[in-house]
Coordinates of C-alpha atoms and ligand atoms in Angstrom, one line a residue:
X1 CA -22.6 41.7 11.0
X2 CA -26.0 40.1 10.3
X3 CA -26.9 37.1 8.6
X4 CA -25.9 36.5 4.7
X5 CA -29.7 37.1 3.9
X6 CA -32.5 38.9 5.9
X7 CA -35.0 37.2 4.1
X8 CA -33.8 33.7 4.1
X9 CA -35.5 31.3 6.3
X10 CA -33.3 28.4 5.4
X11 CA -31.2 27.9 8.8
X12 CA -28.2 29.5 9.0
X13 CA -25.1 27.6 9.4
X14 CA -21.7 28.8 10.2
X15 CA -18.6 27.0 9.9
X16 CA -15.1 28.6 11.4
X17 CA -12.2 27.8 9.1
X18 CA -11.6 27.1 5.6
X19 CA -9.1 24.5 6.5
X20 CA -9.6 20.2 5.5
X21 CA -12.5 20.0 7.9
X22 CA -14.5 23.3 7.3
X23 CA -14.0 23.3 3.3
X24 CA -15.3 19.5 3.1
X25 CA -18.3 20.2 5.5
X26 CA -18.4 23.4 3.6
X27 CA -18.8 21.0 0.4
X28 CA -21.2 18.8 1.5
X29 CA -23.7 21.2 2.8
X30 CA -23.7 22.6 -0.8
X31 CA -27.1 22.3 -2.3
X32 CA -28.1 21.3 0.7
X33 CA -31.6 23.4 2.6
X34 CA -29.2 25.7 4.5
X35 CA -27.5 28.5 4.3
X36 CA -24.0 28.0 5.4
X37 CA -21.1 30.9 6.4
X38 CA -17.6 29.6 6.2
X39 CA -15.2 32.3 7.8
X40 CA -11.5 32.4 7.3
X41 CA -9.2 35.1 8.3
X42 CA -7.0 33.9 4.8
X43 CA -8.7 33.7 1.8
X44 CA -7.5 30.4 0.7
X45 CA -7.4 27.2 1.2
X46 CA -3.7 26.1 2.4
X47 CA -2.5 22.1 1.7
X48 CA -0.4 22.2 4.8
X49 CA 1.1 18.8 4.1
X50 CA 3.2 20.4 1.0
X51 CA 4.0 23.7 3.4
X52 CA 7.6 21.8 3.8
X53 CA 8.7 22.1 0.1
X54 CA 7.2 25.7 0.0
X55 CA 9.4 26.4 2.7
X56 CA 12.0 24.5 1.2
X57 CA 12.3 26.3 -2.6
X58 CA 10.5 23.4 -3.8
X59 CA 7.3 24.7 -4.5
X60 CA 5.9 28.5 -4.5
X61 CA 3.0 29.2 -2.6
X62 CA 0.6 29.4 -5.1
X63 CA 0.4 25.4 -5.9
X64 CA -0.5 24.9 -2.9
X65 CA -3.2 27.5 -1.7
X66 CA -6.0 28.2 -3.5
X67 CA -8.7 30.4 -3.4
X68 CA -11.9 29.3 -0.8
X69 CA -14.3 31.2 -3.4
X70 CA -13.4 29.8 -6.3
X71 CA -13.3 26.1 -4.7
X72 CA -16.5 27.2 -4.0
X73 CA -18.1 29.3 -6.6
X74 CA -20.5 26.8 -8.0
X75 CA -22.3 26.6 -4.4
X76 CA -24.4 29.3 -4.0
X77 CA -25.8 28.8 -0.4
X78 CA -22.5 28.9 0.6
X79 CA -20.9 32.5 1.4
X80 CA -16.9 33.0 2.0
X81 CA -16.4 35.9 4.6
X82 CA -12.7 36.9 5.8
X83 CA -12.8 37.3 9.2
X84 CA -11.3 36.4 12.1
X85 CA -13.2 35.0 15.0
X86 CA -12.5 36.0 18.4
X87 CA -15.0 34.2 20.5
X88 CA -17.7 32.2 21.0
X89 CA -20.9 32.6 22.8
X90 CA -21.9 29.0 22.9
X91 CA -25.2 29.3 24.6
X92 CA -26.2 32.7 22.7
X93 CA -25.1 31.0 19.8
X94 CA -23.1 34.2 18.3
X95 CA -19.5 34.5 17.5
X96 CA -17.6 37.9 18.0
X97 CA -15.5 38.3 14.6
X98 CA -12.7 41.2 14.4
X99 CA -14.9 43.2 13.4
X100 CA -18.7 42.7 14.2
X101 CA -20.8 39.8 14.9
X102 CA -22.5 37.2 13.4
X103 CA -25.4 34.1 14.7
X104 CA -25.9 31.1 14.0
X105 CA -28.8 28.1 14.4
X106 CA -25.7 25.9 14.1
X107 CA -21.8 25.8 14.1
X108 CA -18.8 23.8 13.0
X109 CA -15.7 24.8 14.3
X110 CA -12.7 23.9 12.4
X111 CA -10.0 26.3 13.4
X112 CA -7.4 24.1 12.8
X113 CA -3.8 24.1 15.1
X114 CA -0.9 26.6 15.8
X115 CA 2.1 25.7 17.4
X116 CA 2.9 25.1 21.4
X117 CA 6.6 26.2 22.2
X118 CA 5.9 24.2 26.1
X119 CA 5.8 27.5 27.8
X120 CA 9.0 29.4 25.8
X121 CA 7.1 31.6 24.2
X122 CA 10.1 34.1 23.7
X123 CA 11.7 30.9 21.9
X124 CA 9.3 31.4 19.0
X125 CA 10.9 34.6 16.8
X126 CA 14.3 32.7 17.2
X127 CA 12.6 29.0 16.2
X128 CA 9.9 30.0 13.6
X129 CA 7.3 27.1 13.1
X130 CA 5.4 25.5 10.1
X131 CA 1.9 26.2 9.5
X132 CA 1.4 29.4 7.7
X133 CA 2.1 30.3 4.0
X134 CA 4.3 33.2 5.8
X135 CA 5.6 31.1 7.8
X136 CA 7.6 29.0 4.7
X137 CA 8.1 32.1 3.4
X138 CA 10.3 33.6 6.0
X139 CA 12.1 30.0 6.7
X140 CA 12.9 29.8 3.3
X141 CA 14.2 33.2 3.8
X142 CA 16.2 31.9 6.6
X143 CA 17.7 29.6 5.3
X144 CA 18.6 31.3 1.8
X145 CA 20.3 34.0 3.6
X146 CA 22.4 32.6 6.0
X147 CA 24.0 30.8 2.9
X148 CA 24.5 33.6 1.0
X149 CA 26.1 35.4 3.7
X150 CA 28.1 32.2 4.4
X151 CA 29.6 33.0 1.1
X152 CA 30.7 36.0 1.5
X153 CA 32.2 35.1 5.6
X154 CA 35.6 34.7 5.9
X155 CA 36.3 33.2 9.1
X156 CA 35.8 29.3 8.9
X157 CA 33.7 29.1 12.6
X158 CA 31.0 31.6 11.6
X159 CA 30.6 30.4 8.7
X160 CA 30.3 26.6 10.6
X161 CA 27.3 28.3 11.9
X162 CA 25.6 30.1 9.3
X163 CA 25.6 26.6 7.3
X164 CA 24.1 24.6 10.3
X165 CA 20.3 24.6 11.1
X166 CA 18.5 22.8 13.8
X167 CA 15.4 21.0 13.6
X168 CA 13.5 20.6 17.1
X169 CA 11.4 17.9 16.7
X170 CA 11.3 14.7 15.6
X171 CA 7.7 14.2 14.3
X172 CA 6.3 14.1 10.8
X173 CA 7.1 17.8 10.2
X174 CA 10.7 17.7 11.6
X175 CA 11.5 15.0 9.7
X176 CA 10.4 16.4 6.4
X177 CA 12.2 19.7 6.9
X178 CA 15.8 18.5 8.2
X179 CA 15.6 15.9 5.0
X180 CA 14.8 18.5 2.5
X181 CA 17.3 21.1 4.5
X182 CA 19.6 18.6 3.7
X183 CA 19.0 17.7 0.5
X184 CA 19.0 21.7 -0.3
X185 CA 22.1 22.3 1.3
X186 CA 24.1 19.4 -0.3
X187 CA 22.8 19.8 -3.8
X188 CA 22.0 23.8 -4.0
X189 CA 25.2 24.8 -2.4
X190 CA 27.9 22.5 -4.4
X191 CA 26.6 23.1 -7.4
X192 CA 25.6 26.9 -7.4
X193 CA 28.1 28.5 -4.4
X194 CA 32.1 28.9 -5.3
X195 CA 33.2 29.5 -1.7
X196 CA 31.1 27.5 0.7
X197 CA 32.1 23.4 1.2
X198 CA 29.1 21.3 0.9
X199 CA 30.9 19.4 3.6
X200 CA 30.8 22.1 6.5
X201 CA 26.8 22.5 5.9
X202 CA 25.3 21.1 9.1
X203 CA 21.8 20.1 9.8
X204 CA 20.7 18.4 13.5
X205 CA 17.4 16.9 13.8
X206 CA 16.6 17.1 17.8
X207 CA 13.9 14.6 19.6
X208 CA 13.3 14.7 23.2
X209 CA 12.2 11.1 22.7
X210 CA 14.1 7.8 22.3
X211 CA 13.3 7.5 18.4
X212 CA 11.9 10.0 15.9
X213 CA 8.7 9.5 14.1
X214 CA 7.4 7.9 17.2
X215 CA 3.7 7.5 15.8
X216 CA 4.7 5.2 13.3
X217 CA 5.1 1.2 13.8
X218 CA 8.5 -0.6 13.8
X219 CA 11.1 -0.8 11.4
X220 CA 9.6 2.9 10.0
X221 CA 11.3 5.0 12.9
X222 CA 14.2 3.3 12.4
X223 CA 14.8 3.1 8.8
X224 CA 13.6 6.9 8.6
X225 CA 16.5 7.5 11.3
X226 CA 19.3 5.5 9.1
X227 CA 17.7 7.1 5.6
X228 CA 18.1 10.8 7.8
X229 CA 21.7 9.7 8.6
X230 CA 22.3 8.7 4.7
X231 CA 21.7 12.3 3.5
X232 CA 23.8 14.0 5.9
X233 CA 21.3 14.6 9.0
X234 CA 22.9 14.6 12.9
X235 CA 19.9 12.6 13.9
X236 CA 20.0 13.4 17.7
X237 CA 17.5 11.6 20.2
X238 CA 17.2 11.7 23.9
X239 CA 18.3 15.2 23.6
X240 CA 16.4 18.3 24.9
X241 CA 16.2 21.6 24.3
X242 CA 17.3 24.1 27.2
X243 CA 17.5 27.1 26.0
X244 CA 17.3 29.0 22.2
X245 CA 19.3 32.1 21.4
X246 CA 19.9 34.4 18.2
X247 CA 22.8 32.4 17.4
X248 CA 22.8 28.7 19.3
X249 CA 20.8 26.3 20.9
X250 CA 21.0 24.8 24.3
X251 CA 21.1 21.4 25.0
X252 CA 21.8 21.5 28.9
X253 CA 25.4 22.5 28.6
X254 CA 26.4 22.1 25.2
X255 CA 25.8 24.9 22.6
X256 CA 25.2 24.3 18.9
X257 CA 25.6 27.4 17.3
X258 CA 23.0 27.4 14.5
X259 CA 21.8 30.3 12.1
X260 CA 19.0 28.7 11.3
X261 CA 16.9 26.9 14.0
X262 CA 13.5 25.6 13.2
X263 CA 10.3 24.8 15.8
X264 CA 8.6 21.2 14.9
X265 CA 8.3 19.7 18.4
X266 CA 4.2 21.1 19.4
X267 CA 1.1 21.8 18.5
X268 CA -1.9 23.4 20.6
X269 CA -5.4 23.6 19.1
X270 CA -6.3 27.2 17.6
X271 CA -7.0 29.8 20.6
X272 CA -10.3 30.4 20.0
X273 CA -11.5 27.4 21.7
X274 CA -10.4 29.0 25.2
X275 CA -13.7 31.2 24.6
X276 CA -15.9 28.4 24.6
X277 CA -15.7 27.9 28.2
X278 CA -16.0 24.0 28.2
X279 CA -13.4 21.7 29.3
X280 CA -10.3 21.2 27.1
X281 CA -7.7 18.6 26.8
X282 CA -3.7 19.5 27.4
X283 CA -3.1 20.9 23.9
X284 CA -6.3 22.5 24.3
X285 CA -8.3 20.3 22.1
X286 CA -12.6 20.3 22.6
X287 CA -13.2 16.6 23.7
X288 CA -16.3 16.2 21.8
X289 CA -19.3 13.9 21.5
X290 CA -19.2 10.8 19.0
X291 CA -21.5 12.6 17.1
X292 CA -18.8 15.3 17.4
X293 CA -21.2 18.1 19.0
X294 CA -19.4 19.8 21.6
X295 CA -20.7 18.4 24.9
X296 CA -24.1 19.9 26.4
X297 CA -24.2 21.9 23.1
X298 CA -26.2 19.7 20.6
X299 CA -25.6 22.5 17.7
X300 CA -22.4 23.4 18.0
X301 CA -19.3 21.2 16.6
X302 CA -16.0 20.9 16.6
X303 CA -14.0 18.9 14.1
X304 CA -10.0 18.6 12.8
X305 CA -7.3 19.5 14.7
X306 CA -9.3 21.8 17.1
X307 CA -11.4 18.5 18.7
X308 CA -10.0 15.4 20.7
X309 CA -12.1 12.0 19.4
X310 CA -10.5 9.1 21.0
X311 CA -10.8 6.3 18.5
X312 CA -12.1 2.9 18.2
X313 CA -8.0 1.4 19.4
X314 CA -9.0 4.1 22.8
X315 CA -6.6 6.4 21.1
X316 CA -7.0 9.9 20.4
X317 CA -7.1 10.3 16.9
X318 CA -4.3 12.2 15.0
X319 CA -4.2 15.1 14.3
X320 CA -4.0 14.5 10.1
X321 CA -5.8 15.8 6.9
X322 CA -7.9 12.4 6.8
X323 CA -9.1 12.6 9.8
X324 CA -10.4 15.9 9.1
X325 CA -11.9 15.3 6.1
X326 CA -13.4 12.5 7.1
X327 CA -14.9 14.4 10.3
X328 CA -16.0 17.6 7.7
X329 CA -18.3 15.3 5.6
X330 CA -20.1 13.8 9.1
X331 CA -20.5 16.6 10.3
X332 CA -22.3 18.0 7.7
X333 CA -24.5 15.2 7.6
X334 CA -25.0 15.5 11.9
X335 CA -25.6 19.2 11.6
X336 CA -28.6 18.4 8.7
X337 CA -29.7 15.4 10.8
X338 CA -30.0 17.7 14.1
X339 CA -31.7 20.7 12.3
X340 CA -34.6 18.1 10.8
X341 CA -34.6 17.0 14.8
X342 CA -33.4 13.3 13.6
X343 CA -31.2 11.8 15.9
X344 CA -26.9 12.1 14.9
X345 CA -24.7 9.3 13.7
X346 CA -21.4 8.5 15.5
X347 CA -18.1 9.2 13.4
X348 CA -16.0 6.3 12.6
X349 CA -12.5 6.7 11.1
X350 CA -11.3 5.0 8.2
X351 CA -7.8 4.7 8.7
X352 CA -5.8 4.8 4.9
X353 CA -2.8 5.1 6.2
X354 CA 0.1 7.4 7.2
X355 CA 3.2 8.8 5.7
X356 CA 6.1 10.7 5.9
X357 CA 8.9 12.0 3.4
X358 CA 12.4 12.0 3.5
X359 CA 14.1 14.2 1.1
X360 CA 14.0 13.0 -2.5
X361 CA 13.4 9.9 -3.5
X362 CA 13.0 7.8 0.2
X363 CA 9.9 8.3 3.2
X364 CA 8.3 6.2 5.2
X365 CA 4.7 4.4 4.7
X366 CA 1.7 2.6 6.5
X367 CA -0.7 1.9 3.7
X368 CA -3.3 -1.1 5.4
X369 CA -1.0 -3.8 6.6
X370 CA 1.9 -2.6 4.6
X371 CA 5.1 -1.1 5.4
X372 CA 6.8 0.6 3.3
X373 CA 10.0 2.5 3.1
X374 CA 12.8 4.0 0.7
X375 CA 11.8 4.7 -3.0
X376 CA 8.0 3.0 -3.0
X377 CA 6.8 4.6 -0.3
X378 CA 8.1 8.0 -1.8
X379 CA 6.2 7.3 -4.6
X380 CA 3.0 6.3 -2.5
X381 CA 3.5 9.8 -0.9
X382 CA 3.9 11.6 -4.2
X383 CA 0.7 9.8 -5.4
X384 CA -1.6 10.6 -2.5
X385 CA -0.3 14.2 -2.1
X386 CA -0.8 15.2 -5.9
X387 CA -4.0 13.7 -6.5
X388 CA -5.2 15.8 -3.2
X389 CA -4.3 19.0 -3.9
X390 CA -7.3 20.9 -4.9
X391 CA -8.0 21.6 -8.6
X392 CA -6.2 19.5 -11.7
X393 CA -4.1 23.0 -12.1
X394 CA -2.6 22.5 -9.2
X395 CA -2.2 18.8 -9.7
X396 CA -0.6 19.0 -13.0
X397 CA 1.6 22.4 -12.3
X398 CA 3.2 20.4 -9.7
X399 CA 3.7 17.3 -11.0
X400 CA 5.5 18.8 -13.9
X401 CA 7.9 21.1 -11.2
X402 CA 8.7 18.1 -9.4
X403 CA 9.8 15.6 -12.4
X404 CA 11.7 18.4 -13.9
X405 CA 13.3 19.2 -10.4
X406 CA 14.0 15.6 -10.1
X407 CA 15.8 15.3 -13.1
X408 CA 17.6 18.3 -13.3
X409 CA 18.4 18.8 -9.4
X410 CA 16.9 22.4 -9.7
X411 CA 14.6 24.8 -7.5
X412 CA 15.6 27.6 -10.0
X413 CA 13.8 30.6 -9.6
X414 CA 12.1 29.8 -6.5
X415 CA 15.9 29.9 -4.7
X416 CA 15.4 34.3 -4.9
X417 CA 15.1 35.8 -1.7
X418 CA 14.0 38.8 -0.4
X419 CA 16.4 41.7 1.4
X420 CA 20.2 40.7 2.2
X421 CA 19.9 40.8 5.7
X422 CA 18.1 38.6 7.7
X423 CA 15.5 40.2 10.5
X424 CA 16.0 38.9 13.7
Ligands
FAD501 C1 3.8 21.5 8.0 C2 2.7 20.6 8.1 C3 2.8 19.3 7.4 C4 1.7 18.4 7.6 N1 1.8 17.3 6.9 C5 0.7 16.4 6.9 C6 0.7 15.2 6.1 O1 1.7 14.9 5.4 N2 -0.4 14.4 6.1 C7 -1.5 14.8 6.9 O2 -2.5 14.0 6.8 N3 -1.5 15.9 7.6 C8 -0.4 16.7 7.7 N4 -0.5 17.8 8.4 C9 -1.6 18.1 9.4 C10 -2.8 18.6 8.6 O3 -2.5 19.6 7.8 C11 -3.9 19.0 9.6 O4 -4.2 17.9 10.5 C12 -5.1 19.5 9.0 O5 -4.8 20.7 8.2 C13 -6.2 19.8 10.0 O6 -7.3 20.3 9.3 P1 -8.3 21.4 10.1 O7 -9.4 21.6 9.2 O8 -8.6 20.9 11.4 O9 -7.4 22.7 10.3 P2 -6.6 23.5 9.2 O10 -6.4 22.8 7.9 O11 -5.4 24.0 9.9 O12 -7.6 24.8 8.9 C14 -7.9 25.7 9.9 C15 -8.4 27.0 9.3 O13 -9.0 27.8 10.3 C16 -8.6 29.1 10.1 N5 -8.7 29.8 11.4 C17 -8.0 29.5 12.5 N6 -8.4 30.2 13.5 C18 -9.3 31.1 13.0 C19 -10.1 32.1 13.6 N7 -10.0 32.4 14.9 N8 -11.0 32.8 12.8 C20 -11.1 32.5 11.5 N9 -10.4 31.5 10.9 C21 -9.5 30.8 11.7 C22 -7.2 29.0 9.5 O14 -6.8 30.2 8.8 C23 -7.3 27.8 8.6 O15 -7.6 28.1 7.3 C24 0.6 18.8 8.4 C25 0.5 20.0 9.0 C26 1.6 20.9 8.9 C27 1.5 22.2 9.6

């Protein structure tokens, strides 16, 4: 593959991933004297901090991915390609995609994160993880299916363990999904299953740690621990995981026999940057530059989840939407600034805040100095995740799906599944 434009003498500048640091240093190279290349293999843009309710009959997938062209239809020097990129030849500035090649006079990398099962590999069709639309898809599958067949079971242990799931991991993620399992399996199950008891369903939230939501400040990992407990969650600390099977989960000795078991606990930066042949951190991060350039490459970027940037505390940063957005709009600036031959500007981050839901109405919230738990911090989520989803469609489609759920207790249509039996 060539570039966009033979005749084109604007620079050509290709950015690697449609995610929330490609698609804003997408937008704010728009207009701008280049010609930019953002490649995706998926053709949308995915708001992975929603994924949870996706995968949790909350939401369908549509209000929450949309289409990169269309985001991007009113920028004509930039051009959408689906592609998945294999390599990277940093110092002949070319990337091999799936299928062909394409150059560049400079490059962002924003590949984004997939998940890191410590070494278990084999663990991962047992213990599916978060990140993809598929991915919510087939949880929610999970999940849907192991109650329906809990209906029809007859013999009160198996059906102990097709109600229970396991979270592992007591992050963010792992949080979000055992509170909304929870939720799901109290609410949907006594009010729309005749045989199952809402009282045998069983979710276990997992952390190898002493506390879950570690990242946050005191009280929040507490309170989010006690608000867990209040909606039915086996919070479990201290605990880890030995061993995953198609029917339990290892803890040392003792088994938990699960139906459902769900990965939250790692992530690892996207695989391509083991082409780049620089050194990487343990989750295989690109420590970059302050100006973000990857070092000895003054062209070539990386931002999001696929860099390391310790902060100004000598922290790494998190790996969170803000900081990636944050990181897309610099770099768009340093990779103008470097093609002019002006010298590039250090990033800074602006930390906002950081939050974390739990079930319905309660999460957890740092908002400046504040601290925040229970019902206004669940607002302050709601807030900052609806006015972020891309396009007012969005915005208002699901806004109106979550007041009506929230009155009415229902996820509706969204609770069909797919075939009766769950693949393995
Ligand atoms: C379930 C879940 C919940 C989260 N909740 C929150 C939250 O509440 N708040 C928050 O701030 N953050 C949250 N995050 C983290 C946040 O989503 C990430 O930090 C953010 O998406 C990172 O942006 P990015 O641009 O680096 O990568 P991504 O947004 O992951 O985008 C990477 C893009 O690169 C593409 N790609 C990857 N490899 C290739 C390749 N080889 N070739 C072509 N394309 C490729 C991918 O398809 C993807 O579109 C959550 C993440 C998950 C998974």
């Amino acid at each position: 593959m060539g570039p966009v434009s033979r005749h084109d003498e604007r620079p050509h500048v290709v950015i690697v991933g449609g995610g929330f640091g490609g698609l804003y240093a997408a937008r704010a190279l728009a207009g701008r004297p280049v010609r930019v290349t953002l490649l995706d293999r998926r053709n949308h843009h995915l708001f992975q901090p929603l994924l949870y309710q996706v995968a949790t009959a909350a939401l369908n997938p549509s209000d929450i991915a949309t289409p990169l062209r269309s985001i991007l239809r009113r920028a004509p020097n930039v051009t959408v390609l689906l592609g998945e990129v294999e390599s990277v030849d940093l110092t002949g500035r070319r990337l091999a995609l799936d299928e062909g090649e394409i150059g560049y006079d400079a490059l962002v990398l924003a590949a984004g994160a997939g998940n890191s099962y410590f070494g278990h590999d084999d663990w991962e069709p047992l213990a599916p993880s978060l990140k993809s639309l598929e991915d919510a898809l087939e949880i929610r599958r999970r999940v849907l299916l192991a109650y329906e067949d809990a209906e029809r079971e007859r013999d009160g242990a198996e059906q102990r363990a097709l109600l229970t799931s396991v979270v592992i991991g007591g992050g963010p993620t792992g949080v979000e999904l055992a509170g909304a399992l929870a939720e799901i399996s109290r609410e949907t199950i006594a009010r729309d299953f005749r045989r199952i008891d809402p009282a045998k369903a069983r979710i276990v939230l997992l952390e190898a740690g002493p506390r879950v939501l570690a990242g946050f400040p005191d009280p929040l990992p507490a309170r989010a621990a006690a608000a867990l407990t209040r909606i039915g969650v086996e919070v479990r600390t201290g605990t880890l995981v030995t061993r995953v099977t198609p029917d339990a989960v290892w803890l040392g000795g003792e088994q938990i026999r699960a139906r459902t078991v769900l990965w939250a606990a790692g992530v690892s930066a996207a695989p391509v940057t083991r082409t780049l042949g620089v050194p990487l951190d343990r989750a295989g991060r690109v420590p970059v530059e302050r100006d973000l350039s990857i070092p000895g490459h003054h062209e070539a970027f990386a931002i999001g989840d696929v860099c390391a940037f310790t902060g100004e505390d000598g922290r790494p940063l998190p790996g969170v939407a803000p900081v990636a957005i944050q990181q897309g709009r610099v770099v768009a600036d340093n990779v103008l600034r470097h093609l002019r031959g002006e010298p590039t500007r250090a990033f800074r981050y602006r930390d906002r805040g950081t939050m974390a839901t739990i079930g319905r109405a309660a999460a957890v919230a740092v908002v400046g100095p504040f601290r925040l738990w229970g019902l206004p911090a669940w607002l302050a989520w709601l807030f900052v995740h609806i006015m972020s989803l891309i396009g007012f469609r969005n915005r208002f489609l699901v806004l109106f799906q979550w007041a009506w759920a929230y009155v009415s207790w229902q996820r509706g249509a969204r609770l069909i599944t797919g075939p009766w039996r769950p693949k393995r």
